[in-house]
mmCIF file of C-alpha atoms and ligand atoms in Angstrom:
data_model
loop_
_atom_site.group_PDB
_atom_site.id
_atom_site.type_symbol
_atom_site.label_atom_id
_atom_site.label_comp_id
_atom_site.label_asym_id
_atom_site.label_seq_id
_atom_site.Cartn_x
_atom_site.Cartn_y
_atom_site.Cartn_z
ATOM 1 C CA MET M 1 -0.139 -0.450 -0.509
ATOM 2 C CA SER M 2 1.471 3.416 -1.007
ATOM 3 C CA GLN M 3 1.550 6.420 1.471
ATOM 4 C CA ARG M 4 1.913 9.599 -0.282
ATOM 5 C CA SER M 5 3.736 12.242 1.284
ATOM 6 C CA PRO M 6 2.751 15.107 -0.861
ATOM 7 C CA SER M 7 4.976 17.277 1.093
ATOM 8 C CA PHE M 8 7.715 15.763 0.316
ATOM 9 C CA MET M 9 10.771 17.819 -1.509
ATOM 10 C CA PRO M 10 14.076 16.183 -1.873
ATOM 11 C CA THR M 11 16.443 19.666 -0.510
ATOM 12 C CA THR M 12 19.505 20.521 -1.341
ATOM 13 C CA PRO M 13 22.274 19.653 0.462
ATOM 14 C CA PRO M 14 25.992 22.017 -0.125
ATOM 15 C CA ALA M 15 27.514 20.623 -3.657
ATOM 16 C CA SER M 16 30.571 19.694 -1.146
ATOM 17 C CA SER M 17 29.013 17.501 1.480
ATOM 18 C CA SER M 18 29.824 14.326 0.558
ATOM 19 C CA ALA M 19 26.973 12.332 2.797
ATOM 20 C CA PRO M 20 24.782 9.711 0.390
ATOM 21 C CA TYR M 21 22.732 11.148 -1.455
ATOM 22 C CA LEU M 22 20.986 7.905 -2.835
ATOM 23 C CA GLN M 23 20.451 5.097 -0.476
ATOM 24 C CA ALA M 24 19.304 1.675 -1.446
ATOM 25 C CA ASP M 25 19.334 -0.231 1.980
ATOM 26 C CA GLN M 26 18.727 -4.571 1.683
ATOM 27 C CA LEU M 27 16.408 -4.154 -1.072
ATOM 28 C CA GLY M 28 14.547 -7.487 -2.357
ATOM 29 C CA LYS M 29 11.584 -8.191 -5.037
ATOM 30 C CA PHE M 30 10.669 -11.663 -5.397
ATOM 31 C CA TYR M 31 8.528 -12.551 -8.819
ATOM 32 C CA GLY M 32 5.640 -15.513 -7.170
ATOM 33 C CA GLU M 33 8.369 -17.897 -5.351
ATOM 34 C CA ASN M 34 11.365 -16.174 -7.223
ATOM 35 C CA ARG M 35 13.900 -14.401 -5.899
ATOM 36 C CA VAL M 36 15.250 -11.676 -8.148
ATOM 37 C CA LEU M 37 16.734 -9.262 -5.576
ATOM 38 C CA ASN M 38 18.368 -10.348 -2.507
ATOM 39 C CA GLY M 39 20.050 -7.562 -0.113
ATOM 40 C CA ILE M 40 20.827 -4.832 -2.503
ATOM 41 C CA SER M 41 22.421 -2.129 -1.159
ATOM 42 C CA PHE M 42 24.657 1.181 -1.739
ATOM 43 C CA SER M 43 24.866 4.592 -1.553
ATOM 44 C CA LEU M 44 25.906 7.729 -3.931
ATOM 45 C CA GLU M 45 26.728 10.886 -3.320
ATOM 46 C CA ARG M 46 24.979 13.717 -4.686
ATOM 47 C CA GLY M 47 26.653 14.607 -8.486
ATOM 48 C CA LYS M 48 27.648 10.973 -8.937
ATOM 49 C CA CYS M 49 26.969 8.263 -11.245
ATOM 50 C CA LEU M 50 26.652 4.570 -10.165
ATOM 51 C CA ALA M 51 26.690 1.612 -13.273
ATOM 52 C CA LEU M 52 24.598 -1.252 -12.250
ATOM 53 C CA LEU M 53 26.307 -3.877 -14.379
ATOM 54 C CA GLY M 54 25.903 -6.845 -15.200
ATOM 55 C CA PRO M 55 24.402 -10.262 -17.928
ATOM 56 C CA SER M 56 20.758 -10.474 -18.958
ATOM 57 C CA GLY M 57 18.528 -10.982 -15.731
ATOM 58 C CA CYS M 58 20.542 -10.250 -13.081
ATOM 59 C CA GLY M 59 18.090 -7.413 -12.186
ATOM 60 C CA LYS M 60 19.231 -4.594 -13.083
ATOM 61 C CA SER M 61 16.182 -3.191 -14.434
ATOM 62 C CA THR M 62 13.716 -4.346 -11.348
ATOM 63 C CA LEU M 63 16.216 -2.617 -9.530
ATOM 64 C CA LEU M 64 16.287 1.092 -11.317
ATOM 65 C CA ASN M 65 12.349 0.458 -11.217
ATOM 66 C CA ILE M 66 12.171 -0.010 -7.638
ATOM 67 C CA LEU M 67 14.265 3.564 -7.584
ATOM 68 C CA ALA M 68 12.256 4.740 -9.433
ATOM 69 C CA GLY M 69 8.738 4.296 -8.088
ATOM 70 C CA LEU M 70 7.176 1.914 -10.545
ATOM 71 C CA LEU M 71 7.840 -1.080 -8.608
ATOM 72 C CA PRO M 72 7.256 -1.450 -4.910
ATOM 73 C CA ALA M 73 9.809 -3.149 -2.948
ATOM 74 C CA ASP M 74 9.534 -6.672 -1.044
ATOM 75 C CA GLU M 75 12.543 -5.792 1.295
ATOM 76 C CA GLY M 76 14.332 -3.220 2.535
ATOM 77 C CA ARG M 77 14.621 0.708 1.613
ATOM 78 C CA VAL M 78 15.620 3.857 -0.487
ATOM 79 C CA LEU M 79 15.844 6.801 0.897
ATOM 80 C CA LEU M 80 16.494 10.022 -1.153
ATOM 81 C CA ASP M 81 18.486 13.290 0.650
ATOM 82 C CA GLY M 82 18.223 11.296 4.181
ATOM 83 C CA LYS M 83 14.206 10.930 3.829
ATOM 84 C CA VAL M 84 12.943 7.043 3.136
ATOM 85 C CA ILE M 85 10.444 7.008 -0.259
ATOM 86 C CA GLU M 86 10.417 3.712 -0.126
ATOM 87 C CA GLU M 87 10.099 0.913 2.573
ATOM 88 C CA ALA M 88 8.482 -2.473 2.240
ATOM 89 C CA VAL M 89 7.676 -3.148 5.940
ATOM 90 C CA THR M 90 5.921 0.533 6.031
ATOM 91 C CA GLY M 91 4.265 0.293 2.584
ATOM 92 C CA VAL M 92 6.013 3.835 2.293
ATOM 93 C CA SER M 93 5.677 4.521 -1.518
ATOM 94 C CA LEU M 94 6.259 7.680 -2.458
ATOM 95 C CA PRO M 95 4.619 8.494 -6.221
ATOM 96 C CA ALA M 96 6.956 8.333 -8.822
ATOM 97 C CA GLN M 97 6.127 11.723 -10.116
ATOM 98 C CA HIS M 98 7.048 13.220 -6.411
ATOM 99 C CA ARG M 99 10.909 11.552 -6.484
ATOM 100 C CA ARG M 100 11.362 13.693 -9.735
ATOM 101 C CA PHE M 101 13.491 10.785 -11.150
ATOM 102 C CA SER M 102 14.021 11.123 -15.268
ATOM 103 C CA VAL M 103 14.096 7.662 -17.019
ATOM 104 C CA VAL M 104 16.106 7.451 -20.435
ATOM 105 C CA PHE M 105 15.454 4.310 -22.173
ATOM 106 C CA GLN M 106 17.002 2.322 -24.567
ATOM 107 C CA ASP M 107 14.588 3.336 -27.589
ATOM 108 C CA LEU M 108 15.008 7.053 -26.325
ATOM 109 C CA SER M 109 11.341 7.656 -27.327
ATOM 110 C CA LEU M 110 11.019 11.143 -28.953
ATOM 111 C CA TRP M 111 7.960 11.811 -30.439
ATOM 112 C CA PRO M 112 8.318 12.203 -34.272
ATOM 113 C CA HIS M 113 5.826 14.718 -35.053
ATOM 114 C CA MET M 114 6.882 17.298 -32.915
ATOM 115 C CA THR M 115 10.327 19.268 -32.965
ATOM 116 C CA VAL M 116 13.493 19.066 -30.889
ATOM 117 C CA ALA M 117 12.842 21.689 -28.551
ATOM 118 C CA GLU M 118 9.186 20.546 -28.667
ATOM 119 C CA ASN M 119 10.115 17.275 -27.296
ATOM 120 C CA VAL M 120 12.402 18.352 -24.476
ATOM 121 C CA GLY M 121 9.614 20.978 -23.721
ATOM 122 C CA PHE M 122 6.832 18.444 -23.207
ATOM 123 C CA GLY M 123 8.539 16.849 -19.935
ATOM 124 C CA LEU M 124 7.635 20.438 -18.844
ATOM 125 C CA ASP M 125 3.718 20.486 -19.532
ATOM 126 C CA ASN M 126 2.552 18.745 -16.404
ATOM 127 C CA GLN M 127 4.194 21.444 -13.753
ATOM 128 C CA ARG M 128 1.916 24.641 -15.443
ATOM 129 C CA LEU M 129 4.914 27.310 -16.297
ATOM 130 C CA ALA M 130 4.721 30.592 -18.129
ATOM 131 C CA ASP M 131 5.439 30.377 -21.676
ATOM 132 C CA ASP M 132 8.572 32.594 -21.275
ATOM 133 C CA GLU M 133 9.708 30.237 -18.094
ATOM 134 C CA LYS M 134 8.915 27.387 -20.194
ATOM 135 C CA HIS M 135 10.991 28.102 -23.321
ATOM 136 C CA ARG M 136 13.881 29.514 -20.783
ATOM 137 C CA ARG M 137 13.718 25.881 -19.121
ATOM 138 C CA VAL M 138 14.011 24.240 -22.493
ATOM 139 C CA ASP M 139 16.338 26.253 -24.394
ATOM 140 C CA GLU M 140 19.309 25.792 -20.907
ATOM 141 C CA ALA M 141 18.681 22.274 -21.680
ATOM 142 C CA LEU M 142 19.093 21.989 -25.128
ATOM 143 C CA LYS M 143 22.588 24.434 -24.608
ATOM 144 C CA ARG M 144 23.681 21.596 -21.426
ATOM 145 C CA VAL M 145 23.915 19.237 -24.053
ATOM 146 C CA GLU M 146 24.522 20.978 -27.066
ATOM 147 C CA ILE M 147 22.270 20.940 -29.241
ATOM 148 C CA TYR M 148 20.646 24.200 -29.368
ATOM 149 C CA PRO M 149 21.454 24.856 -33.418
ATOM 150 C CA LEU M 150 18.882 21.701 -33.807
ATOM 151 C CA ARG M 151 15.990 23.033 -31.673
ATOM 152 C CA HIS M 152 13.625 23.702 -35.139
ATOM 153 C CA ARG M 153 14.592 19.780 -36.539
ATOM 154 C CA HIS M 154 12.372 16.475 -36.294
ATOM 155 C CA PRO M 155 14.254 13.425 -34.585
ATOM 156 C CA ALA M 156 14.015 11.844 -38.024
ATOM 157 C CA THR M 157 16.253 14.265 -39.118
ATOM 158 C CA LEU M 158 19.103 13.918 -36.478
ATOM 159 C CA SER M 159 21.806 11.251 -36.017
ATOM 160 C CA GLY M 160 21.326 8.583 -33.582
ATOM 161 C CA GLY M 161 24.072 10.563 -31.146
ATOM 162 C CA GLN M 162 22.280 13.661 -31.516
ATOM 163 C CA GLN M 163 18.588 12.132 -30.803
ATOM 164 C CA GLN M 164 19.890 10.529 -27.513
ATOM 165 C CA ARG M 165 21.219 14.683 -26.713
ATOM 166 C CA VAL M 166 17.882 15.391 -27.459
ATOM 167 C CA ALA M 167 16.448 12.542 -24.883
ATOM 168 C CA ILE M 168 18.897 13.300 -22.047
ATOM 169 C CA ALA M 169 17.756 17.103 -22.571
ATOM 170 C CA ARG M 170 14.142 15.884 -22.357
ATOM 171 C CA ALA M 171 14.910 13.959 -18.719
ATOM 172 C CA ILE M 172 17.076 17.215 -17.528
ATOM 173 C CA VAL M 173 14.339 20.092 -18.606
ATOM 174 C CA VAL M 174 12.640 18.818 -15.329
ATOM 175 C CA GLU M 175 15.471 19.074 -13.346
ATOM 176 C CA PRO M 176 15.816 15.805 -11.716
ATOM 177 C CA SER M 177 16.531 14.862 -8.421
ATOM 178 C CA VAL M 178 18.245 11.382 -9.934
ATOM 179 C CA LEU M 179 18.982 10.464 -13.769
ATOM 180 C CA LEU M 180 18.267 6.679 -14.773
ATOM 181 C CA MET M 181 19.559 5.732 -17.586
ATOM 182 C CA ASP M 182 18.073 2.143 -18.735
ATOM 183 C CA GLU M 183 21.190 0.745 -21.531
ATOM 184 C CA PRO M 184 21.145 3.779 -23.262
ATOM 185 C CA LEU M 185 23.027 3.139 -25.903
ATOM 186 C CA ALA M 186 22.498 -0.636 -26.653
ATOM 187 C CA ALA M 187 20.674 0.477 -29.554
ATOM 188 C CA LEU M 188 23.246 2.290 -31.662
ATOM 189 C CA ASP M 189 25.369 0.887 -33.788
ATOM 190 C CA ALA M 190 29.108 -0.401 -32.589
ATOM 191 C CA ASN M 191 30.736 3.125 -33.919
ATOM 192 C CA LEU M 192 28.682 5.370 -32.383
ATOM 193 C CA ARG M 193 27.812 3.608 -29.303
ATOM 194 C CA GLU M 194 32.116 4.062 -28.547
ATOM 195 C CA THR M 195 31.430 7.986 -29.891
ATOM 196 C CA MET M 196 28.648 8.425 -27.432
ATOM 197 C CA ARG M 197 29.582 6.295 -24.606
ATOM 198 C CA ASP M 198 32.800 8.811 -24.076
ATOM 199 C CA GLU M 199 30.092 12.145 -24.716
ATOM 200 C CA ILE M 200 28.331 10.416 -22.572
ATOM 201 C CA ALA M 201 30.655 9.968 -19.613
ATOM 202 C CA GLY M 202 31.845 13.717 -20.184
ATOM 203 C CA LEU M 203 28.002 14.921 -19.517
ATOM 204 C CA ILE M 204 27.384 13.614 -16.675
ATOM 205 C CA ARG M 205 30.331 15.383 -15.582
ATOM 206 C CA ARG M 206 29.738 18.158 -16.750
ATOM 207 C CA LEU M 207 26.062 18.258 -15.949
ATOM 208 C CA ASN M 208 26.707 16.950 -12.056
ATOM 209 C CA ILE M 209 23.555 14.917 -12.008
ATOM 210 C CA THR M 210 23.101 12.221 -9.745
ATOM 211 C CA THR M 211 22.665 9.196 -11.786
ATOM 212 C CA ILE M 212 22.699 5.914 -12.174
ATOM 213 C CA TYR M 213 23.275 4.299 -15.316
ATOM 214 C CA VAL M 214 22.434 0.037 -16.000
ATOM 215 C CA THR M 215 24.380 -1.673 -18.651
ATOM 216 C CA HIS M 216 25.544 -5.017 -19.391
ATOM 217 C CA ASP M 217 28.896 -3.507 -21.199
ATOM 218 C CA HIS M 218 32.111 -3.345 -18.842
ATOM 219 C CA THR M 219 33.492 -0.528 -20.974
ATOM 220 C CA GLU M 220 30.550 1.359 -20.894
ATOM 221 C CA ALA M 221 30.305 1.245 -17.025
ATOM 222 C CA LEU M 222 34.395 1.988 -16.059
ATOM 223 C CA THR M 223 34.139 4.577 -18.785
ATOM 224 C CA ILE M 224 31.263 6.344 -17.296
ATOM 225 C CA ALA M 225 30.703 5.757 -13.792
ATOM 226 C CA HIS M 226 32.346 7.129 -10.598
ATOM 227 C CA GLN M 227 31.265 3.520 -8.727
ATOM 228 C CA VAL M 228 30.294 0.544 -10.803
ATOM 229 C CA ALA M 229 28.162 -2.392 -8.826
ATOM 230 C CA VAL M 230 29.041 -5.462 -10.467
ATOM 231 C CA MET M 231 24.921 -7.952 -10.035
ATOM 232 C CA ASN M 232 24.791 -11.343 -10.603
ATOM 233 C CA GLU M 233 21.501 -13.416 -9.722
ATOM 234 C CA GLY M 234 19.744 -10.654 -8.098
ATOM 235 C CA ASN M 235 23.393 -9.767 -5.630
ATOM 236 C CA ILE M 236 25.390 -7.267 -5.787
ATOM 237 C CA GLU M 237 28.627 -9.596 -5.950
ATOM 238 C CA GLN M 238 31.282 -5.853 -5.987
ATOM 239 C CA ILE M 239 30.874 -2.334 -5.498
ATOM 240 C CA ALA M 240 33.991 0.046 -6.219
ATOM 241 C CA ALA M 241 35.474 2.753 -8.069
ATOM 242 C CA PRO M 242 36.168 1.506 -11.910
ATOM 243 C CA ARG M 243 40.203 1.225 -11.450
ATOM 244 C CA LYS M 244 39.631 -0.973 -8.231
ATOM 245 C CA ILE M 245 36.892 -3.325 -9.609
ATOM 246 C CA TYR M 246 39.118 -3.838 -12.829
ATOM 247 C CA ASP M 247 42.784 -4.342 -11.131
ATOM 248 C CA GLU M 248 41.126 -5.973 -7.445
ATOM 249 C CA PRO M 249 37.979 -7.737 -8.054
ATOM 250 C CA ALA M 250 36.174 -9.228 -5.606
ATOM 251 C CA THR M 251 35.125 -12.180 -6.910
ATOM 252 C CA THR M 252 35.741 -14.187 -10.195
ATOM 253 C CA PHE M 253 32.842 -13.532 -11.450
ATOM 254 C CA VAL M 254 33.182 -10.052 -11.250
ATOM 255 C CA ALA M 255 37.262 -10.945 -12.913
ATOM 256 C CA SER M 256 35.944 -12.863 -15.662
ATOM 257 C CA PHE M 257 32.692 -9.738 -16.354
ATOM 258 C CA LEU M 258 35.193 -7.124 -16.901
ATOM 259 C CA GLY M 259 37.255 -8.717 -19.695
ATOM 260 C CA SER M 260 38.218 -11.827 -20.085
ATOM 261 C CA ALA M 261 40.933 -14.023 -17.568
ATOM 262 C CA ASN M 262 41.956 -16.651 -17.628
ATOM 263 C CA ALA M 263 41.757 -18.649 -14.390
ATOM 264 C CA PHE M 264 42.992 -21.865 -12.598
ATOM 265 C CA LEU M 265 42.487 -23.359 -8.876
ATOM 266 C CA TYR M 266 44.980 -22.660 -6.776
ATOM 267 C CA THR M 267 46.493 -24.998 -4.129
ATOM 268 C CA TYR M 268 49.239 -24.989 -1.867
ATOM 269 C CA GLU M 269 51.030 -27.118 -4.360
ATOM 270 C CA MET M 270 51.191 -24.338 -6.809
ATOM 271 C CA GLN M 271 53.484 -22.507 -4.420
ATOM 272 C CA ALA M 272 56.217 -24.274 -6.655
ATOM 273 C CA LEU M 273 55.514 -21.384 -9.222
ATOM 274 C CA GLN M 274 59.184 -20.553 -9.409
ATOM 275 C CA ASN M 275 60.784 -17.912 -12.527
ATOM 276 C CA SER M 276 63.439 -19.430 -14.373
ATOM 277 C CA SER M 277 66.363 -19.204 -11.656
ATOM 278 C CA GLY M 278 64.051 -21.007 -9.111
ATOM 279 C CA GLU M 279 62.967 -19.253 -7.188
ATOM 280 C CA ALA M 280 59.237 -19.119 -6.219
ATOM 281 C CA LEU M 281 57.251 -16.011 -6.966
ATOM 282 C CA PHE M 282 53.953 -17.481 -5.901
ATOM 283 C CA PRO M 283 51.787 -16.384 -3.374
ATOM 284 C CA PRO M 284 52.079 -12.991 -3.879
ATOM 285 C CA ARG M 285 50.303 -12.216 -0.643
ATOM 286 C CA PRO M 286 49.465 -14.387 2.202
ATOM 287 C CA VAL M 287 46.471 -16.954 1.232
ATOM 288 C CA SER M 288 43.512 -17.236 3.904
ATOM 289 C CA THR M 289 42.383 -19.935 2.342
ATOM 290 C CA GLN M 290 43.721 -23.155 0.997
ATOM 291 C CA HIS M 291 41.678 -23.475 -2.620
ATOM 292 C CA CYS M 292 41.317 -19.880 -4.116
ATOM 293 C CA TYR M 293 42.011 -18.786 -7.911
ATOM 294 C CA LEU M 294 44.620 -17.546 -9.569
ATOM 295 C CA MET M 295 43.098 -14.650 -12.383
ATOM 296 C CA VAL M 296 45.120 -13.277 -15.119
ATOM 297 C CA ARG M 297 43.836 -11.471 -17.833
ATOM 298 C CA ARG M 298 43.972 -12.408 -21.670
ATOM 299 C CA GLU M 299 45.843 -9.464 -22.490
ATOM 300 C CA HIS M 300 48.389 -9.903 -19.791
ATOM 301 C CA VAL M 301 49.318 -13.612 -21.580
ATOM 302 C CA ARG M 302 52.405 -14.151 -23.361
ATOM 303 C CA ILE M 303 51.722 -17.349 -25.937
ATOM 304 C CA ILE M 304 54.805 -18.418 -28.005
ATOM 305 C CA PRO M 305 56.678 -21.407 -29.523
ATOM 306 C CA VAL M 306 59.241 -22.484 -27.113
ATOM 307 C CA GLY M 307 61.961 -22.054 -29.739
ATOM 308 C CA GLN M 308 61.182 -17.762 -29.558
ATOM 309 C CA ALA M 309 60.942 -18.063 -25.823
ATOM 310 C CA ASP M 310 64.624 -19.723 -25.537
ATOM 311 C CA GLU M 311 66.085 -16.205 -27.503
ATOM 312 C CA PHE M 312 64.526 -13.529 -25.196
ATOM 313 C CA PRO M 313 64.571 -15.334 -21.284
ATOM 314 C CA ILE M 314 62.905 -12.999 -19.077
ATOM 315 C CA GLU M 315 63.298 -12.509 -14.963
ATOM 316 C CA ASP M 316 60.629 -12.262 -12.836
ATOM 317 C CA LEU M 317 57.802 -14.198 -14.954
ATOM 318 C CA ILE M 318 56.018 -17.050 -14.203
ATOM 319 C CA GLN M 319 56.529 -19.581 -17.398
ATOM 320 C CA TRP M 320 54.250 -22.684 -17.988
ATOM 321 C CA LYS M 321 54.222 -25.626 -20.911
ATOM 322 C CA ALA M 322 50.846 -25.928 -23.043
ATOM 323 C CA THR M 323 50.232 -26.864 -26.046
ATOM 324 C CA CYS M 324 48.573 -24.482 -28.722
ATOM 325 C CA VAL M 325 44.868 -25.961 -29.476
ATOM 326 C CA LYS M 326 43.148 -22.928 -31.201
ATOM 327 C CA ASN M 327 43.792 -19.812 -32.732
ATOM 328 C CA THR M 328 40.807 -17.772 -33.534
ATOM 329 C CA PHE M 329 41.544 -14.238 -36.170
ATOM 330 C CA SER M 330 39.621 -11.318 -34.670
ATOM 331 C CA GLY M 331 40.113 -8.701 -37.421
ATOM 332 C CA GLU M 332 42.977 -7.031 -35.196
ATOM 333 C CA ARG M 333 44.707 -10.023 -34.085
ATOM 334 C CA TYR M 334 44.515 -13.605 -33.120
ATOM 335 C CA GLU M 335 43.221 -14.857 -29.608
ATOM 336 C CA VAL M 336 45.679 -18.357 -28.952
ATOM 337 C CA GLN M 337 44.295 -21.248 -26.735
ATOM 338 C CA ALA M 338 46.826 -23.229 -25.259
ATOM 339 C CA VAL M 339 46.200 -26.056 -22.684
ATOM 340 C CA THR M 340 48.775 -27.324 -19.647
ATOM 341 C CA ALA M 341 49.518 -30.802 -19.587
ATOM 342 C CA LYS M 342 47.075 -30.368 -15.905
ATOM 343 C CA GLY M 343 44.827 -29.019 -18.347
ATOM 344 C CA GLU M 344 44.528 -25.774 -17.304
ATOM 345 C CA VAL M 345 43.081 -23.381 -19.920
ATOM 346 C CA PHE M 346 45.165 -20.289 -21.313
ATOM 347 C CA ARG M 347 44.207 -17.264 -23.865
ATOM 348 C CA GLY M 348 46.190 -14.731 -24.989
ATOM 349 C CA PHE M 349 46.953 -12.186 -27.835
ATOM 350 C CA THR M 350 49.596 -12.644 -30.615
ATOM 351 C CA ARG M 351 49.814 -10.698 -34.590
ATOM 352 C CA GLU M 352 50.029 -14.586 -35.583
ATOM 353 C CA PRO M 353 48.302 -17.287 -35.760
ATOM 354 C CA LEU M 354 50.751 -19.993 -33.644
ATOM 355 C CA PRO M 355 51.648 -24.053 -35.018
ATOM 356 C CA LEU M 356 48.719 -26.157 -33.286
ATOM 357 C CA ASP M 357 48.958 -29.500 -31.736
ATOM 358 C CA GLN M 358 53.034 -27.739 -30.993
ATOM 359 C CA PRO M 359 54.696 -26.927 -27.300
ATOM 360 C CA VAL M 360 54.126 -23.280 -26.626
ATOM 361 C CA LEU M 361 54.915 -21.048 -23.652
ATOM 362 C CA VAL M 362 52.423 -19.361 -21.629
ATOM 363 C CA GLU M 363 54.019 -16.622 -19.672
ATOM 364 C CA PHE M 364 52.810 -13.844 -17.507
ATOM 365 C CA ASP M 365 54.056 -11.447 -14.308
ATOM 366 C CA PRO M 366 53.430 -12.806 -11.191
ATOM 367 C CA ARG M 367 52.212 -9.021 -10.526
ATOM 368 C CA GLN M 368 49.396 -9.306 -12.900
ATOM 369 C CA VAL M 369 47.840 -12.049 -11.043
ATOM 370 C CA MET M 370 44.768 -11.748 -8.805
ATOM 371 C CA LEU M 371 44.263 -13.488 -5.980
ATOM 372 C CA VAL M 372 40.455 -14.475 -5.790
ATOM 373 C CA GLU M 373 39.435 -15.983 -2.885
ATOM 374 C CA LYS M 374 35.447 -16.516 -4.356
HETATM 375 N N1 LIG W 1 6.840 -8.938 -14.403
HETATM 376 C C1 LIG W 1 7.708 -10.283 -13.839
HETATM 377 N N2 LIG W 1 7.477 -11.157 -13.584
HETATM 378 C C2 LIG W 1 8.142 -12.356 -13.339
HETATM 379 N N3 LIG W 1 9.578 -12.325 -13.555
HETATM 380 C C3 LIG W 1 10.163 -11.422 -13.899
HETATM 381 C C4 LIG W 1 9.284 -10.003 -14.279
HETATM 382 N N4 LIG W 1 10.021 -8.912 -14.896
HETATM 383 C C5 LIG W 1 11.736 -9.768 -14.691
HETATM 384 N N5 LIG W 1 11.203 -11.026 -14.565
HETATM 385 C C6 LIG W 1 12.579 -11.742 -14.266
HETATM 386 O O1 LIG W 1 13.091 -11.328 -13.270
HETATM 387 C C7 LIG W 1 15.002 -11.450 -13.674
HETATM 388 C C8 LIG W 1 15.357 -9.730 -13.350
HETATM 389 O O2 LIG W 1 15.106 -8.998 -14.673
HETATM 390 P P1 LIG W 1 15.710 -8.096 -14.957
HETATM 391 O O3 LIG W 1 14.811 -7.425 -16.271
HETATM 392 O O4 LIG W 1 15.600 -7.150 -13.755
HETATM 393 O O5 LIG W 1 16.545 -7.936 -15.428
HETATM 394 P P2 LIG W 1 18.081 -6.790 -15.870
HETATM 395 O O6 LIG W 1 19.326 -7.813 -15.618
HETATM 396 O O7 LIG W 1 17.273 -6.123 -16.542
HETATM 397 O O8 LIG W 1 17.898 -7.655 -17.516
HETATM 398 P P3 LIG W 1 18.139 -7.242 -19.513
HETATM 399 O O9 LIG W 1 19.695 -6.805 -18.907
HETATM 400 O O10 LIG W 1 17.744 -8.479 -19.917
HETATM 401 O O11 LIG W 1 16.689 -6.637 -19.706
HETATM 402 C C9 LIG W 1 14.992 -12.076 -14.815
HETATM 403 O O12 LIG W 1 14.844 -13.296 -14.360
HETATM 404 C C10 LIG W 1 13.068 -11.815 -15.245
HETATM 405 O O13 LIG W 1 13.516 -12.896 -16.149
#
């Protein structure tokens, strides 16, 4: 049951405040018997961007809809600027229109018969503003996303990237408390997606609007967000700054999802990992459990024919003997697969394909190895 709180208005704390602005606290959601969100918690400072990153079906859109007030939470609560706007146990649910969250969807939903300015102004229609004020707000939003000169055009005459900006202008013209972006680049072709990714990253920093950005693309999340929450099966597996998520993944799932990683099970038997002088290279730090995973990203693995390796001996690299089993051409390079006698599979990149079924050396620097205990 929903309790309206019409007097609620998010107040504006000083810009320097580092207090959480948007908080999720142990959010849970079921569809029938099926639990789709499990104890989701995060806090986000005003003006920062949090990416919800995860595979299809992990619960990103469900979480976004709860935050937006489009779906009730079954457990936990949401706070905006320190005030409860959603709480399962009390049934408090501030209606969506009072939360002042704006959503940019993947399909953009622009009106084809309206000009750019009319599309942007549409969001203000139910605010009963004087015409002058409405025009001022629309012009300002168009200037902020740098499409003011296009204001008299119709969406069909704009490029995909320009349409994207119209959708963002329409979302920000209402001065939202939080901007929610649900896979906004998913419908664009690969080249435009890359350009728009960089543009949105710049825009988010310039606009200084608290933003939740939903994506299944790790590059988008790492480029655009200040914080990344990696979701898997209704849980947040790790939440941290992009660099930390990439360099220090908390789980094997996070490491794999953020760029394909080679993984192999570490046990104490493997302390025998040595360099060519016989010095032990592992473990790089004390390990609290007997079993954990060593992970090394493909870009840090060198796979070379045995003969070549002898020409350029490098100290302090881990070198394992393996056999080349596959070369896959991807345009710029080959992805080579090699299997060790124990069955560990390694993938690395080469400029040329390597002879199949021939011995190779798999080399990597122990400093590039991630130790993941889960
Ligand atoms: N209305 C619904 N009724 C029943 N199950 C649902 C409903 N909506 C979503 N689900 C299920 O809830 C889970 C989470 O779905 P959700 O759409 O939140 O995932 P997602 O991470 O956003 O996926 P995608 O990236 O494919 O959009 C999925 O298993 C989905 O099948």
